[in-house]
Each structure stands twice: as structure tokens, then as C-alpha cells.
mmCIF file of C-alpha atoms in Angstrom:
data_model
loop_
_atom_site.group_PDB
_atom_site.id
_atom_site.type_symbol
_atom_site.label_atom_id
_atom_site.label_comp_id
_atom_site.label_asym_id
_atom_site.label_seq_id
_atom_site.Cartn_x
_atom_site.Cartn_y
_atom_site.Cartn_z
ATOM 1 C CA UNK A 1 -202.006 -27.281 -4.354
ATOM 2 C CA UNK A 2 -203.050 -29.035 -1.098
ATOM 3 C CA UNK A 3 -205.233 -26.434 0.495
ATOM 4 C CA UNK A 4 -202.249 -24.836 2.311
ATOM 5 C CA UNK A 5 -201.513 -21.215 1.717
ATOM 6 C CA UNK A 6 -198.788 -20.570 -0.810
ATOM 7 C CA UNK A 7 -197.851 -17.623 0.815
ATOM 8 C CA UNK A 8 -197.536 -16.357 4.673
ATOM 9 C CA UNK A 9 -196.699 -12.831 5.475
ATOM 10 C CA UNK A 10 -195.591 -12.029 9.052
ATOM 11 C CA UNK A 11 -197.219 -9.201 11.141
ATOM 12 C CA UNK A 12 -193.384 -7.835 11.339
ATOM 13 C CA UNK A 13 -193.728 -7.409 7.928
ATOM 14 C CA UNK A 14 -194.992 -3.705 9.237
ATOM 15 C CA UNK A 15 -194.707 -1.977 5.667
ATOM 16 C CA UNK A 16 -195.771 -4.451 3.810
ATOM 17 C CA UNK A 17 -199.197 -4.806 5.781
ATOM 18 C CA UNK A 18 -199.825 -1.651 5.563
ATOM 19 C CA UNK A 19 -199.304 -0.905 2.123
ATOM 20 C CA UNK A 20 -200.802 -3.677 0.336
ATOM 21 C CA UNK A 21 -204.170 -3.398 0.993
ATOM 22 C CA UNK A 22 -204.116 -0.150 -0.356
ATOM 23 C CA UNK A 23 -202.148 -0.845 -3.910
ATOM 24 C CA UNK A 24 -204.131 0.264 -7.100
ATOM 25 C CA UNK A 25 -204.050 -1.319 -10.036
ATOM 26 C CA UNK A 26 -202.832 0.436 -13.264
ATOM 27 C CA UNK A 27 -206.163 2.076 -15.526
ATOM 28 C CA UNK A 28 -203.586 1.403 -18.931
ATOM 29 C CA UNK A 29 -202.229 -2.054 -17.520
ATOM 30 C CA UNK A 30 -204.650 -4.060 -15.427
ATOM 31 C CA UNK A 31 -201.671 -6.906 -14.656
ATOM 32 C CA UNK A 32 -199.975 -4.447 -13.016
ATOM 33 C CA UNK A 33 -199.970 -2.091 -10.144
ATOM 34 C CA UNK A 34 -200.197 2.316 -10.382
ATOM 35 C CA UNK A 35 -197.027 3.038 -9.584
ATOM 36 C CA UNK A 36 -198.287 6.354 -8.488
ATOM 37 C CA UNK A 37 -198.416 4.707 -4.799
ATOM 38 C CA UNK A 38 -196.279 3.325 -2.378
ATOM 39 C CA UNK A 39 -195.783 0.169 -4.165
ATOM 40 C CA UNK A 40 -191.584 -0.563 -2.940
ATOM 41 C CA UNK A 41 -192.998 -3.333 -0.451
ATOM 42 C CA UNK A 42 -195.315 -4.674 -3.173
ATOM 43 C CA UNK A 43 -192.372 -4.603 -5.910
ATOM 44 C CA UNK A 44 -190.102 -6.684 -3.387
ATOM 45 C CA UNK A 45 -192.623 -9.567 -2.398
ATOM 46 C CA UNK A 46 -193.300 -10.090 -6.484
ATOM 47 C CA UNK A 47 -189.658 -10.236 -7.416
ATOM 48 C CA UNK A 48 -189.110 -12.272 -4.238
ATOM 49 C CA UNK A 49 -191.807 -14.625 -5.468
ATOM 50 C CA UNK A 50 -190.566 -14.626 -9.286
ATOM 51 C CA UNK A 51 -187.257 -15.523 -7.998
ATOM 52 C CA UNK A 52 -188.416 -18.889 -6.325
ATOM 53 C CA UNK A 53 -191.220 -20.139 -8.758
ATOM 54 C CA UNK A 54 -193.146 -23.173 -7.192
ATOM 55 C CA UNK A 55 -192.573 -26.216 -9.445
ATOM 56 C CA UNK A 56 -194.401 -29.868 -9.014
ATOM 57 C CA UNK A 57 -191.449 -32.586 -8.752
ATOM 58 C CA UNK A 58 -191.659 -34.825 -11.627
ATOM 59 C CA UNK A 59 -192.118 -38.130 -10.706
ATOM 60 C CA UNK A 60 -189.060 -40.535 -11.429
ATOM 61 C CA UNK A 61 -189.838 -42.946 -13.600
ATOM 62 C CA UNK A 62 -187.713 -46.331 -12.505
ATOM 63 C CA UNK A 63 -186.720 -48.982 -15.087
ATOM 64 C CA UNK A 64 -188.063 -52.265 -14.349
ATOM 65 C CA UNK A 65 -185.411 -54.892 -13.282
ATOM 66 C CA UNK A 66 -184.428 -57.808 -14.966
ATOM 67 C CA UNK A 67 -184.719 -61.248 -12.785
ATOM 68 C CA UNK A 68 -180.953 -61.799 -12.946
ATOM 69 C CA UNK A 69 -180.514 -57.901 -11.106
ATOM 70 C CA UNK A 70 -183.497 -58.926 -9.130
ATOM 71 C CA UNK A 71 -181.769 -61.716 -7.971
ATOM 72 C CA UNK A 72 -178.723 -60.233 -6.422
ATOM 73 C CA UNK A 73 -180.365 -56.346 -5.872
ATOM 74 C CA UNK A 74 -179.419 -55.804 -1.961
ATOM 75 C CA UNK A 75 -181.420 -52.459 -1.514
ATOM 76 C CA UNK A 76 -184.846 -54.070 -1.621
ATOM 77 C CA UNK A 77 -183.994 -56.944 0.354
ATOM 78 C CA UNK A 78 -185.208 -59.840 -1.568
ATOM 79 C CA UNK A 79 -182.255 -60.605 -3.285
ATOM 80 C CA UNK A 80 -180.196 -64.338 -2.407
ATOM 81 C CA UNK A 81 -177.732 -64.821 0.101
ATOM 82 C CA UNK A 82 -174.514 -62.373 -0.215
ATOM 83 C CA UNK A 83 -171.805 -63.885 -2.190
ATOM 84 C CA UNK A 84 -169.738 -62.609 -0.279
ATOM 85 C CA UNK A 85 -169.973 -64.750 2.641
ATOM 86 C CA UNK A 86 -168.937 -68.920 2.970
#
């Protein structure tokens, strides 16, 4: 990304502190955590995180005008004089 963390958990996040750094992983699944352990905190932040994935925005890609559109296009603000003033 852009060096920024992705993530930021608060200090009020009191469970959650306390119990993450002491998760396990699982000896038969190594993706996953032993759920052996205190892992209710853990299970919440993932499916909070699943639920809102990060996506990068696609850029738009913009049809090139024709010189007639050009012409009278108002948005850019090199198009003629209005027609509709004398």
C-alpha cells in the first residue's frame, strides 16, 4: 500500500490486546488458529476484516473527445462562447 498501517487497534480494545498475542496456531491447519484458546476477539477482528476487503479503485478510463464536443464542452472551460447568450 503506501506505508500506512492497514490496520489500527485501539488500547480500549482491552480483550482483544490481551488475547492476541497469545493465539496459537492450529498443529493440523497452519492458516488457522487452535481453537483450544480464547480466540472470540481474534474470530471477530477476521470476520470484521473479511467483511470490508480493501480493493484498489480502478482507474476510469475517459473517452477522448471529438473537436466538435470539444468545442462546446463547458466543464473544462475551453469551450466557445455560450450560445446561449446575444
Amino acid at each position: 500500500m503506501d506505508g500506512k498501517p492497514a490496520l489500527y487497534i485501539f488500547e480500549t480494545c482491552t480483550n482483544l490486546n490481551r488475547t492476541l498475542p497469545a493465539l496459537q496456531h492450529d498443529t493440523h491447519r497452519p492458516e488457522d488458529l487452535d481453537s483450544d484458546g480464547e480466540d472470540h476477539c481474534a474470530d471477530a477482528l477476521r470476520y470484521g476484516c473479511m467483511s470490508r476487503p480493501w480493493a484498489a479503485v480502478a482507474p476510469v478510463a475517459t473517452k477522448p473527445k471529438d473537436s466538435w464536443t470539444r468545442a462546446f464542452d463547458r466543464e473544462d472551460g475551453s469551450g466557445g462562447n455560450s450560445w446561449k447568450t446575444a
